[in-house]
CSV table of C-alpha atoms in Angstrom, one decimal:
chain,number,residue,atom,x,y,z
Y,1,UNK,CA,46.2,-25.8,-37.5
Y,2,UNK,CA,44.2,-28.7,-36.0
Y,3,UNK,CA,45.4,-27.7,-32.5
Y,4,UNK,CA,44.0,-24.2,-33.1
Y,5,UNK,CA,40.7,-25.5,-34.3
Y,6,UNK,CA,40.4,-27.8,-31.2
Y,7,UNK,CA,41.3,-24.9,-29.0
Y,8,UNK,CA,38.6,-22.7,-30.6
Y,9,UNK,CA,36.0,-25.4,-30.1
Y,10,UNK,CA,36.9,-25.8,-26.5
Y,11,UNK,CA,36.6,-22.1,-25.9
Y,12,UNK,CA,33.2,-22.1,-27.6
Y,13,UNK,CA,31.9,-25.0,-25.5
Y,14,UNK,CA,33.2,-23.2,-22.4
Y,15,UNK,CA,31.3,-20.1,-23.4
Y,16,UNK,CA,28.0,-22.1,-23.6
Y,17,UNK,CA,28.5,-23.2,-20.1
Y,18,UNK,CA,29.1,-19.6,-19.1
Y,19,UNK,CA,25.8,-18.6,-20.6
Y,20,UNK,CA,23.9,-21.1,-18.5
Y,21,UNK,CA,25.8,-20.2,-15.3
Y,22,UNK,CA,25.7,-16.4,-15.8
Y,23,UNK,CA,22.1,-16.3,-14.8
Y,24,UNK,CA,22.9,-17.8,-11.4
Y,25,UNK,CA,25.9,-15.7,-10.3
Y,26,UNK,CA,27.6,-12.4,-11.3
Y,27,UNK,CA,30.6,-12.4,-13.5
Y,28,UNK,CA,34.0,-11.5,-12.3
Y,29,UNK,CA,34.3,-8.0,-10.9
Y,30,UNK,CA,30.5,-7.6,-10.4
Y,31,UNK,CA,29.0,-6.9,-7.0
Y,32,UNK,CA,25.7,-8.7,-6.4
Y,33,UNK,CA,22.6,-7.1,-4.9
Y,34,UNK,CA,20.3,-9.9,-3.9
Y,35,UNK,CA,16.5,-9.5,-3.9
Y,36,UNK,CA,16.4,-10.2,-0.2
Y,37,UNK,CA,18.9,-7.4,0.5
Y,38,UNK,CA,17.1,-5.1,-1.9
Y,39,UNK,CA,13.6,-5.6,-0.5
Y,40,UNK,CA,15.1,-5.2,3.0
Y,41,UNK,CA,16.4,-1.8,2.2
Y,42,UNK,CA,13.0,-0.8,0.7
Y,43,UNK,CA,11.1,-1.9,3.7
Y,44,UNK,CA,13.4,-0.1,6.1
Y,45,UNK,CA,14.2,3.1,4.4
Y,46,UNK,CA,11.6,4.0,1.6
Y,47,UNK,CA,9.9,7.3,2.5
Y,48,UNK,CA,6.5,6.0,1.3
Y,49,UNK,CA,6.6,3.3,3.9
Y,50,UNK,CA,7.4,5.9,6.5
Y,51,UNK,CA,4.4,7.8,5.2
Y,52,UNK,CA,2.3,4.7,5.6
Y,53,UNK,CA,3.0,4.8,9.3
Y,54,UNK,CA,1.9,8.4,9.4
Y,55,UNK,CA,-1.4,7.4,7.8
Y,56,UNK,CA,-1.8,4.9,10.7
Y,57,UNK,CA,-1.0,7.7,13.3
Y,58,UNK,CA,-3.6,9.9,11.6
Y,59,UNK,CA,-6.3,7.3,12.4
Y,60,UNK,CA,-5.1,7.2,16.0
Y,61,UNK,CA,-5.2,11.0,16.2
Y,62,UNK,CA,-8.6,11.1,14.7
Y,63,UNK,CA,-9.9,8.6,17.4
Y,64,UNK,CA,-8.3,10.7,20.1
Y,65,UNK,CA,-10.0,13.8,18.8
Y,66,UNK,CA,-13.4,12.0,18.7
Y,67,UNK,CA,-13.0,10.8,22.3
Y,68,UNK,CA,-12.5,14.5,23.2
Y,69,UNK,CA,-16.3,14.9,22.6
Y,70,UNK,CA,-16.8,13.1,25.9
Y,71,UNK,CA,-14.3,15.1,28.0
Y,72,UNK,CA,-15.7,17.0,31.0
Y,73,UNK,CA,-16.0,20.7,30.5
Y,74,UNK,CA,-15.7,23.8,32.6
Y,75,UNK,CA,-17.6,26.9,31.4
Y,76,UNK,CA,-17.3,30.3,32.8
Y,77,UNK,CA,-19.5,33.2,31.7
Y,78,UNK,CA,-18.8,36.6,33.3
Y,79,UNK,CA,-20.2,40.0,32.3
Y,80,UNK,CA,-20.1,43.3,34.0
Y,81,UNK,CA,-21.3,46.9,33.2
Y,82,UNK,CA,-20.4,50.0,35.1
Y,83,UNK,CA,-21.1,53.5,33.8
Y,84,UNK,CA,-20.9,57.0,35.5
Y,85,UNK,CA,-20.5,55.4,38.8
Y,86,UNK,CA,-23.5,53.1,38.4
Y,87,UNK,CA,-23.1,49.4,38.7
Y,88,UNK,CA,-25.5,48.2,36.0
Y,89,UNK,CA,-24.9,44.5,36.4
Y,90,UNK,CA,-22.3,42.0,37.5
Y,91,UNK,CA,-23.1,38.5,36.3
Y,92,UNK,CA,-21.1,35.3,36.9
Y,93,UNK,CA,-22.2,31.9,35.7
Y,94,UNK,CA,-19.9,28.8,35.9
Y,95,UNK,CA,-20.8,25.3,34.9
Y,96,UNK,CA,-19.1,21.9,35.1
Y,97,UNK,CA,-20.5,19.4,32.6
Y,98,UNK,CA,-19.9,15.6,32.2
Y,99,UNK,CA,-21.3,14.2,29.0
Y,100,UNK,CA,-22.1,10.5,28.8
Y,101,UNK,CA,-22.4,8.0,26.1
Y,102,UNK,CA,-26.2,8.4,25.6
Y,103,UNK,CA,-27.9,11.8,25.3
Y,104,UNK,CA,-27.5,12.5,29.0
Y,105,UNK,CA,-25.3,15.2,30.4
Y,106,UNK,CA,-24.7,15.8,34.1
Y,107,UNK,CA,-24.1,19.4,35.3
Y,108,UNK,CA,-23.0,21.3,38.4
Y,109,UNK,CA,-23.0,25.1,38.4
Y,110,UNK,CA,-22.6,28.3,40.4
Y,111,UNK,CA,-24.4,31.5,39.7
Y,112,UNK,CA,-23.8,34.9,41.4
Y,113,UNK,CA,-25.4,38.1,40.0
Y,114,UNK,CA,-25.8,41.7,41.3
Y,115,UNK,CA,-26.4,45.2,40.0
Y,116,UNK,CA,-29.0,48.0,39.8
Y,117,UNK,CA,-30.3,47.1,36.4
Y,118,UNK,CA,-30.1,43.3,36.7
Y,119,UNK,CA,-32.7,41.2,34.9
Y,120,UNK,CA,-35.1,40.1,37.6
Y,121,UNK,CA,-34.9,36.4,36.4
Y,122,UNK,CA,-31.2,36.5,37.3
Y,123,UNK,CA,-31.7,37.4,41.0
Y,124,UNK,CA,-30.0,35.0,43.3
Y,125,UNK,CA,-28.9,35.1,47.0
Y,126,UNK,CA,-26.0,37.5,47.7
Y,127,UNK,CA,-23.6,34.5,48.3
Y,128,UNK,CA,-24.6,33.0,45.1
Y,129,UNK,CA,-26.6,29.9,44.1
Y,130,UNK,CA,-25.4,26.4,43.5
Y,131,UNK,CA,-27.1,23.9,41.2
Y,132,UNK,CA,-26.8,20.2,40.4
Y,133,UNK,CA,-28.8,18.6,37.6
Y,134,UNK,CA,-29.1,16.7,34.4
Y,135,UNK,CA,-29.9,17.4,30.8
Y,136,UNK,CA,-31.6,14.7,28.7
Y,137,UNK,CA,-32.4,14.4,25.0
Y,138,UNK,CA,-35.6,12.3,25.1
Y,139,UNK,CA,-36.0,11.6,21.4
Y,140,UNK,CA,-33.5,12.9,18.8
Y,141,UNK,CA,-30.0,12.4,20.2
Y,142,UNK,CA,-30.8,9.9,22.9
Y,143,UNK,CA,-29.7,6.6,21.3
Y,144,UNK,CA,-27.3,8.2,18.9
Y,145,UNK,CA,-26.1,11.8,18.3
Y,146,UNK,CA,-23.3,13.6,16.5
Y,147,UNK,CA,-20.8,13.1,19.4
Y,148,UNK,CA,-21.5,9.3,19.7
Y,149,UNK,CA,-21.5,8.9,15.9
Y,150,UNK,CA,-18.2,10.7,15.6
Y,151,UNK,CA,-16.5,8.4,18.1
Y,152,UNK,CA,-17.9,5.2,16.6
Y,153,UNK,CA,-16.8,6.3,13.1
Y,154,UNK,CA,-13.4,7.3,14.4
Y,155,UNK,CA,-12.9,3.7,15.7
Y,156,UNK,CA,-13.8,2.3,12.3
Y,157,UNK,CA,-11.7,4.9,10.6
Y,158,UNK,CA,-8.7,3.7,12.6
Y,159,UNK,CA,-9.3,0.2,11.3
Y,160,UNK,CA,-9.6,1.6,7.8
Y,161,UNK,CA,-6.3,3.5,8.1
Y,162,UNK,CA,-4.6,0.2,9.1
Y,163,UNK,CA,-6.0,-1.5,6.0
Y,164,UNK,CA,-5.0,1.5,3.8
Y,165,UNK,CA,-1.5,1.4,5.4
Y,166,UNK,CA,-1.2,-2.3,4.5
Y,167,UNK,CA,-2.3,-1.6,0.9
Y,168,UNK,CA,0.2,1.2,0.6
Y,169,UNK,CA,3.0,-0.9,1.8
Y,170,UNK,CA,1.9,-3.8,-0.4
Y,171,UNK,CA,1.8,-1.6,-3.5
Y,172,UNK,CA,5.2,-0.1,-2.8
Y,173,UNK,CA,6.9,-3.5,-2.3
Y,174,UNK,CA,5.2,-4.9,-5.4
Y,175,UNK,CA,6.3,-2.0,-7.6
Y,176,UNK,CA,9.8,-2.3,-6.1
Y,177,UNK,CA,9.8,-6.1,-6.9
Y,178,UNK,CA,8.7,-5.5,-10.4
Y,179,UNK,CA,11.5,-2.9,-10.9
Y,180,UNK,CA,14.1,-5.4,-9.6
Y,181,UNK,CA,12.8,-8.2,-11.9
Y,182,UNK,CA,12.9,-5.9,-14.9
Y,183,UNK,CA,16.4,-4.9,-14.1
Y,184,UNK,CA,17.3,-8.6,-13.6
Y,185,UNK,CA,15.7,-9.6,-17.0
Y,186,UNK,CA,17.9,-7.1,-18.9
Y,187,UNK,CA,21.0,-7.9,-16.8
Y,188,UNK,CA,20.5,-11.6,-17.7
Y,189,UNK,CA,20.0,-10.7,-21.3
Y,190,UNK,CA,23.2,-8.7,-21.2
Y,191,UNK,CA,25.1,-11.7,-19.9
Y,192,UNK,CA,23.6,-13.9,-22.6
Y,193,UNK,CA,24.6,-11.4,-25.4
Y,194,UNK,CA,28.1,-11.0,-23.8
Y,195,UNK,CA,28.7,-14.7,-23.9
Y,196,UNK,CA,27.6,-15.0,-27.5
Y,197,UNK,CA,29.6,-12.0,-28.5
Y,198,UNK,CA,32.7,-13.8,-27.2
Y,199,UNK,CA,31.6,-16.8,-29.3
Y,200,UNK,CA,31.3,-14.6,-32.4
Y,201,UNK,CA,34.7,-13.0,-31.7
Y,202,UNK,CA,36.4,-16.4,-31.4
Y,203,UNK,CA,34.7,-17.7,-34.5
Y,204,UNK,CA,35.7,-14.6,-36.5
Y,205,UNK,CA,39.3,-15.1,-35.6
Y,206,UNK,CA,39.2,-18.8,-36.4
Y,207,UNK,CA,37.6,-18.1,-39.8
Y,208,UNK,CA,40.1,-15.4,-40.6
Y,209,UNK,CA,42.9,-17.9,-39.9
Y,210,UNK,CA,41.2,-20.4,-42.1
Y,211,UNK,CA,40.8,-17.8,-44.9
Y,212,UNK,CA,44.5,-16.8,-44.6
Y,213,UNK,CA,45.7,-20.4,-45.2
Y,214,UNK,CA,43.1,-21.0,-47.9
Y,215,UNK,CA,40.9,-23.4,-46.1
Y,216,UNK,CA,37.8,-21.1,-46.2
Y,217,UNK,CA,36.4,-18.6,-48.7
Y,218,UNK,CA,37.0,-14.9,-48.0
Y,219,UNK,CA,33.2,-14.4,-47.9
Y,220,UNK,CA,33.0,-16.5,-44.8
Y,221,UNK,CA,35.0,-13.9,-42.9
Y,222,UNK,CA,32.6,-11.2,-44.0
Y,223,UNK,CA,29.6,-13.2,-42.7
Y,224,UNK,CA,31.4,-13.9,-39.4
Y,225,UNK,CA,32.1,-10.2,-39.1
Y,226,UNK,CA,28.5,-9.3,-39.7
Y,227,UNK,CA,27.4,-11.7,-37.0
Y,228,UNK,CA,29.9,-10.2,-34.6
Y,229,UNK,CA,28.6,-6.7,-35.4
Y,230,UNK,CA,25.0,-7.8,-34.8
Y,231,UNK,CA,26.0,-9.3,-31.5
Y,232,UNK,CA,27.7,-6.0,-30.5
Y,233,UNK,CA,24.5,-4.1,-31.5
Y,234,UNK,CA,22.3,-6.4,-29.5
Y,235,UNK,CA,24.5,-6.1,-26.5
Y,236,UNK,CA,24.6,-2.3,-26.7
Y,237,UNK,CA,20.8,-2.2,-26.9
Y,238,UNK,CA,20.2,-4.5,-24.0
Y,239,UNK,CA,22.9,-2.7,-21.9
Y,240,UNK,CA,21.0,0.6,-22.4
Y,241,UNK,CA,17.8,-1.1,-21.2
Y,242,UNK,CA,19.6,-2.5,-18.2
Y,243,UNK,CA,21.0,0.9,-17.2
Y,244,UNK,CA,17.5,2.5,-17.5
Y,245,UNK,CA,16.0,-0.3,-15.4
Y,246,UNK,CA,18.7,0.2,-12.8
Y,247,UNK,CA,17.7,3.8,-12.5
Y,248,UNK,CA,14.1,2.8,-11.8
Y,249,UNK,CA,15.4,0.4,-9.1
Y,250,UNK,CA,17.3,3.3,-7.6
Y,251,UNK,CA,14.0,5.1,-7.1
Y,252,UNK,CA,13.2,2.5,-4.4
Y,253,UNK,CA,16.6,2.6,-2.6
Y,254,UNK,CA,17.0,5.2,0.2
Y,255,UNK,CA,19.3,5.5,3.2
Y,256,UNK,CA,18.6,8.0,5.9
Y,257,UNK,CA,16.1,9.8,3.6
Y,258,UNK,CA,18.8,10.2,1.0
Y,259,UNK,CA,18.3,8.4,-2.4
Y,260,UNK,CA,20.9,5.9,-3.4
Y,261,UNK,CA,22.1,5.5,-7.0
Y,262,UNK,CA,23.2,2.0,-8.1
Y,263,UNK,CA,26.7,1.8,-9.4
Y,264,UNK,CA,27.2,0.2,-12.9
Y,265,UNK,CA,29.1,-2.7,-11.5
Y,266,UNK,CA,26.2,-3.8,-9.2
Y,267,UNK,CA,24.1,-6.5,-10.7
Y,268,UNK,CA,21.0,-8.4,-9.6
Y,269,UNK,CA,20.8,-12.1,-9.2
Y,270,UNK,CA,17.8,-14.5,-9.6
Y,271,UNK,CA,16.3,-15.3,-6.2
Y,272,UNK,CA,15.3,-18.8,-5.3
Y,273,UNK,CA,11.6,-19.2,-5.1
Y,274,UNK,CA,11.7,-20.1,-1.5
Y,275,UNK,CA,13.8,-17.0,-0.6
Y,276,UNK,CA,11.5,-14.9,-2.7
Y,277,UNK,CA,8.4,-16.1,-0.8
Y,278,UNK,CA,10.2,-15.6,2.5
Y,279,UNK,CA,11.2,-12.1,1.6
Y,280,UNK,CA,7.6,-11.3,0.7
Y,281,UNK,CA,6.2,-13.4,3.5
Y,282,UNK,CA,3.7,-15.3,1.4
Y,283,UNK,CA,4.3,-18.9,2.6
Y,284,UNK,CA,1.1,-20.6,3.8
Y,285,UNK,CA,-1.2,-17.8,2.6
Y,286,UNK,CA,-3.0,-19.7,-0.2
Y,287,UNK,CA,-6.3,-20.5,1.6
Y,288,UNK,CA,-8.9,-18.4,-0.2
Y,289,UNK,CA,-11.3,-18.0,2.8
Y,290,UNK,CA,-8.6,-16.8,5.1
Y,291,UNK,CA,-7.3,-14.5,2.4
Y,292,UNK,CA,-10.7,-12.9,1.9
Y,293,UNK,CA,-11.2,-12.4,5.6
Y,294,UNK,CA,-7.9,-10.5,6.1
Y,295,UNK,CA,-7.4,-8.7,2.8
Y,296,UNK,CA,-6.8,-5.0,3.5
Y,297,UNK,CA,-8.9,-3.8,0.6
Y,298,UNK,CA,-11.9,-5.7,2.0
Y,299,UNK,CA,-11.1,-4.6,5.5
Y,300,UNK,CA,-11.1,-1.0,4.3
Y,301,UNK,CA,-14.5,-1.5,2.6
Y,302,UNK,CA,-15.9,-3.2,5.7
Y,303,UNK,CA,-14.8,-0.2,7.9
Y,304,UNK,CA,-16.3,2.2,5.3
Y,305,UNK,CA,-19.6,0.2,5.4
Y,306,UNK,CA,-19.7,0.3,9.2
Y,307,UNK,CA,-19.2,4.1,9.1
Y,308,UNK,CA,-22.0,4.5,6.5
Y,309,UNK,CA,-24.3,2.3,8.7
Y,310,UNK,CA,-23.6,4.7,11.6
Y,311,UNK,CA,-24.2,7.7,9.4
Y,312,UNK,CA,-27.5,6.2,8.2
Y,313,UNK,CA,-28.6,5.6,11.8
Y,314,UNK,CA,-27.7,9.2,12.7
Y,315,UNK,CA,-29.7,10.5,9.8
Y,316,UNK,CA,-32.7,8.3,10.7
Y,317,UNK,CA,-32.5,9.6,14.3
Y,318,UNK,CA,-32.8,13.1,13.1
Y,319,UNK,CA,-36.3,12.3,11.8
Y,320,UNK,CA,-37.4,12.3,15.5
Y,321,UNK,CA,-38.4,15.5,17.2
Y,322,UNK,CA,-36.0,17.3,19.4
Y,323,UNK,CA,-37.2,17.0,23.0
Y,324,UNK,CA,-34.6,18.3,25.5
Y,325,UNK,CA,-35.4,18.2,29.2
Y,326,UNK,CA,-33.3,19.9,31.8
Y,327,UNK,CA,-33.7,19.7,35.6
Y,328,UNK,CA,-31.5,21.2,38.3
Y,329,UNK,CA,-31.6,21.1,42.0
Y,330,UNK,CA,-30.6,24.5,43.5
Y,331,UNK,CA,-29.3,25.6,46.9
Y,332,UNK,CA,-27.3,28.5,48.3
Y,333,UNK,CA,-24.9,26.1,50.1
Y,334,UNK,CA,-22.9,23.6,48.1
Y,335,UNK,CA,-21.7,21.6,51.0
Y,336,UNK,CA,-25.1,20.9,52.5
Y,337,UNK,CA,-26.8,18.0,50.6
Y,338,UNK,CA,-29.9,18.4,52.6
Y,339,UNK,CA,-30.4,21.8,51.1
Y,340,UNK,CA,-31.2,20.2,47.7
Y,341,UNK,CA,-34.8,19.2,47.5
Y,342,UNK,CA,-37.5,18.9,44.9
Y,343,UNK,CA,-39.2,22.0,46.0
Y,344,UNK,CA,-36.4,24.2,44.9
Y,345,UNK,CA,-35.3,23.6,41.4
Y,346,UNK,CA,-34.8,25.1,37.9
Y,347,UNK,CA,-36.2,23.1,35.0
Y,348,UNK,CA,-36.8,23.5,31.3
Y,349,UNK,CA,-38.3,21.7,28.3
Y,350,UNK,CA,-37.4,22.5,24.6
Y,351,UNK,CA,-39.3,21.0,21.7
Y,352,UNK,CA,-38.9,21.4,17.9
Y,353,UNK,CA,-39.8,19.4,14.9
Y,354,UNK,CA,-39.8,20.3,11.2
Y,355,UNK,CA,-43.3,19.8,9.7
Y,356,UNK,CA,-42.3,18.2,6.4
Y,357,UNK,CA,-38.9,16.7,7.3
Y,358,UNK,CA,-37.8,16.9,3.6
Y,359,UNK,CA,-34.2,17.7,4.5
Y,360,UNK,CA,-34.0,14.8,7.0
Y,361,UNK,CA,-35.7,12.3,4.7
Y,362,UNK,CA,-33.4,13.3,1.8
Y,363,UNK,CA,-30.4,12.8,4.0
Y,364,UNK,CA,-31.6,9.3,4.9
Y,365,UNK,CA,-32.1,8.4,1.3
Y,366,UNK,CA,-28.6,9.6,0.4
Y,367,UNK,CA,-27.1,7.7,3.3
Y,368,UNK,CA,-28.9,4.5,2.2
Y,369,UNK,CA,-27.7,4.9,-1.4
Y,370,UNK,CA,-24.1,5.4,-0.3
Y,371,UNK,CA,-24.3,2.3,1.8
Y,372,UNK,CA,-25.9,0.2,-1.0
Y,373,UNK,CA,-23.2,1.4,-3.4
Y,374,UNK,CA,-20.4,0.5,-1.0
Y,375,UNK,CA,-21.9,-2.9,-0.3
Y,376,UNK,CA,-22.1,-3.6,-4.0
Y,377,UNK,CA,-18.5,-2.4,-4.4
Y,378,UNK,CA,-17.5,-4.8,-1.6
Y,379,UNK,CA,-19.2,-7.8,-3.3
Y,380,UNK,CA,-17.6,-6.9,-6.6
Y,381,UNK,CA,-14.2,-6.4,-5.1
Y,382,UNK,CA,-14.4,-9.7,-3.2
Y,383,UNK,CA,-15.2,-11.6,-6.4
Y,384,UNK,CA,-12.5,-9.8,-8.4
Y,385,UNK,CA,-9.9,-10.6,-5.8
Y,386,UNK,CA,-11.0,-14.2,-5.6
Y,387,UNK,CA,-10.7,-14.5,-9.4
Y,388,UNK,CA,-7.3,-12.7,-9.4
Y,389,UNK,CA,-6.0,-15.2,-6.9
Y,390,UNK,CA,-7.2,-18.1,-8.9
Y,391,UNK,CA,-5.7,-16.6,-12.1
Y,392,UNK,CA,-2.3,-16.0,-10.4
Y,393,UNK,CA,-2.2,-19.5,-9.0
Y,394,UNK,CA,-3.0,-20.9,-12.5
Y,395,UNK,CA,-0.3,-18.7,-14.0
Y,396,UNK,CA,2.4,-19.8,-11.5
Y,397,UNK,CA,1.5,-23.5,-12.2
Y,398,UNK,CA,1.7,-23.0,-16.0
Y,399,UNK,CA,4.9,-21.0,-15.8
Y,400,UNK,CA,6.5,-23.8,-13.8
Y,401,UNK,CA,5.7,-26.2,-16.7
Y,402,UNK,CA,6.9,-23.7,-19.3
Y,403,UNK,CA,10.2,-23.2,-17.5
Y,404,UNK,CA,10.8,-26.9,-17.4
Y,405,UNK,CA,10.1,-27.2,-21.2
Y,406,UNK,CA,12.2,-24.2,-22.2
Y,407,UNK,CA,15.2,-25.6,-20.2
Y,408,UNK,CA,15.0,-28.8,-22.2
Y,409,UNK,CA,14.7,-26.8,-25.4
Y,410,UNK,CA,17.8,-24.7,-24.6
Y,411,UNK,CA,19.8,-27.9,-23.8
Y,412,UNK,CA,18.8,-29.4,-27.1
Y,413,UNK,CA,19.8,-26.2,-29.0
Y,414,UNK,CA,23.1,-26.2,-27.3
Y,415,UNK,CA,23.7,-29.7,-28.5
Y,416,UNK,CA,22.7,-28.7,-32.1
Y,417,UNK,CA,25.0,-25.7,-32.1
Y,418,UNK,CA,27.9,-27.7,-30.7
Y,419,UNK,CA,27.5,-30.4,-33.3
Y,420,UNK,CA,27.2,-27.9,-36.1
Y,421,UNK,CA,30.4,-26.2,-34.9
Y,422,UNK,CA,32.3,-29.5,-35.1
Y,423,UNK,CA,30.9,-30.2,-38.6
Y,424,UNK,CA,31.9,-26.7,-39.7
Y,425,UNK,CA,35.5,-27.0,-38.7
Y,426,UNK,CA,35.6,-30.5,-40.3
Y,427,UNK,CA,34.4,-28.9,-43.6
Y,428,UNK,CA,31.0,-30.5,-43.5
Y,429,UNK,CA,28.8,-27.5,-42.7
Y,430,UNK,CA,28.7,-23.7,-43.4
Y,431,UNK,CA,28.9,-20.6,-41.3
Y,432,UNK,CA,25.3,-19.7,-42.3
Y,433,UNK,CA,24.0,-22.9,-40.6
Y,434,UNK,CA,26.1,-22.3,-37.5
Y,435,UNK,CA,24.8,-18.7,-37.2
Y,436,UNK,CA,21.2,-19.9,-37.9
Y,437,UNK,CA,21.4,-22.5,-35.2
Y,438,UNK,CA,23.1,-20.2,-32.8
Y,439,UNK,CA,20.5,-17.5,-33.3
Y,440,UNK,CA,17.8,-20.0,-32.4
Y,441,UNK,CA,19.8,-20.8,-29.3
Y,442,UNK,CA,20.0,-17.1,-28.4
Y,443,UNK,CA,16.3,-16.7,-28.9
Y,444,UNK,CA,15.7,-19.8,-26.7
Y,445,UNK,CA,17.9,-18.5,-23.9
Y,446,UNK,CA,16.2,-15.1,-24.1
Y,447,UNK,CA,12.9,-16.9,-24.0
Y,448,UNK,CA,14.1,-18.9,-21.0
Y,449,UNK,CA,15.1,-15.7,-19.3
Y,450,UNK,CA,11.8,-14.0,-20.0
Y,451,UNK,CA,9.8,-17.0,-18.7
Y,452,UNK,CA,11.9,-17.1,-15.6
Y,453,UNK,CA,11.2,-13.4,-14.9
Y,454,UNK,CA,7.5,-14.0,-15.5
Y,455,UNK,CA,7.6,-16.8,-13.0
Y,456,UNK,CA,9.1,-14.8,-10.2
Y,457,UNK,CA,7.0,-11.8,-11.1
Y,458,UNK,CA,3.9,-14.0,-10.8
Y,459,UNK,CA,5.0,-14.9,-7.3
Y,460,UNK,CA,5.3,-11.2,-6.5
Y,461,UNK,CA,1.9,-10.6,-8.1
Y,462,UNK,CA,0.5,-13.3,-5.8
Y,463,UNK,CA,1.8,-11.2,-2.9
Y,464,UNK,CA,0.1,-8.1,-4.4
Y,465,UNK,CA,-3.2,-9.9,-4.9
Y,466,UNK,CA,-3.1,-11.2,-1.3
Y,467,UNK,CA,-2.7,-7.6,-0.1
Y,468,UNK,CA,0.0,-8.5,2.4
Y,469,UNK,CA,1.6,-5.5,4.1
Y,470,UNK,CA,4.9,-6.3,5.8
């Protein structure tokens, strides 16, 4: 009898050791998916991260499109009319244009026209007429125009897409990390309940033997059985939560654009803080000033502000009158430069200006209001991020202290339960006291698990607040 009691006590004590170690490694038969492996899969194969690269390419394509506004152009305008044997007109006008950064455009052209009903202003020598000239916007469109503004904005848009890409990557990895930690929390809770279920099973068998030989009252076996059933119920509840959390984790696991479903025997494991920081690449990123300079959300807003400044400049430029001057040297021979002189030319001047400029002034006001709104948003976002960083750093420091305290509390509860077990089998305690102390130990270990998950989640939250995209 005494041998059996001692054996039971040893098994119970061993199970306590198992509870503590179960949080560090998987039980027999389990396959471990470490956080480092998991986040590596997410980075490499998640479709949203591939989509983030497409966002970056979109900015590059937009910049290429804007640069196209400065591409040289060849224009050919040909028209001919012939009716009832009469050659009404035959008109050919070709132009080669080279736009420049400011409102200046260089031109070279060839014109050849003929016909019985040709407009007299189109008469040229029979071999045609060559021209070389320039077109200048003297007021509106000289320092800035739509073409220049589009290219400038496209450059800033490319920077904005880089920042948006980093934010998208950051959010995906943060959500993936949170999913893993939630899965880990329930997996650890399952391990805890499994160990205590084994305790309750051993205790029930021991009590039933004691009842059978008359050492304990029959009611003790009923109480031990109720405790066992409660443990089974708690284990079933937390097992369901773990399975649901594992399905959420599966949402982030892809391979060759095919989703991966986690098998039930695959379990997570608590990452060491150093490994966690290395996986999220957040070592050495705690300087607030450097963080604010490189944060993608602020970089995105800076690019947006730059675009709005360009837009405002363009709107202000349109308050100026349109004065377009064109001057072309003309000659019947293109290969004789001496044939071009100031006495033979084709020139023109175009002027227009709205009297009230209400549309233009309204556009300027709207542009200024958008710029002011975005600048205020930038100031608010900067302050919010700074405060978030400070809050996360404070949370991490506090959770470090809380985890140290809860570890000591758990150790003390283990000592109490172990002592109560010995007193019970010596007849100096009751099953009620054992269950009461053990329940407090369970709650303490669950609290330890929760605080540990909060601690590593806070580190991931730091990664999110820093806006890192890797």
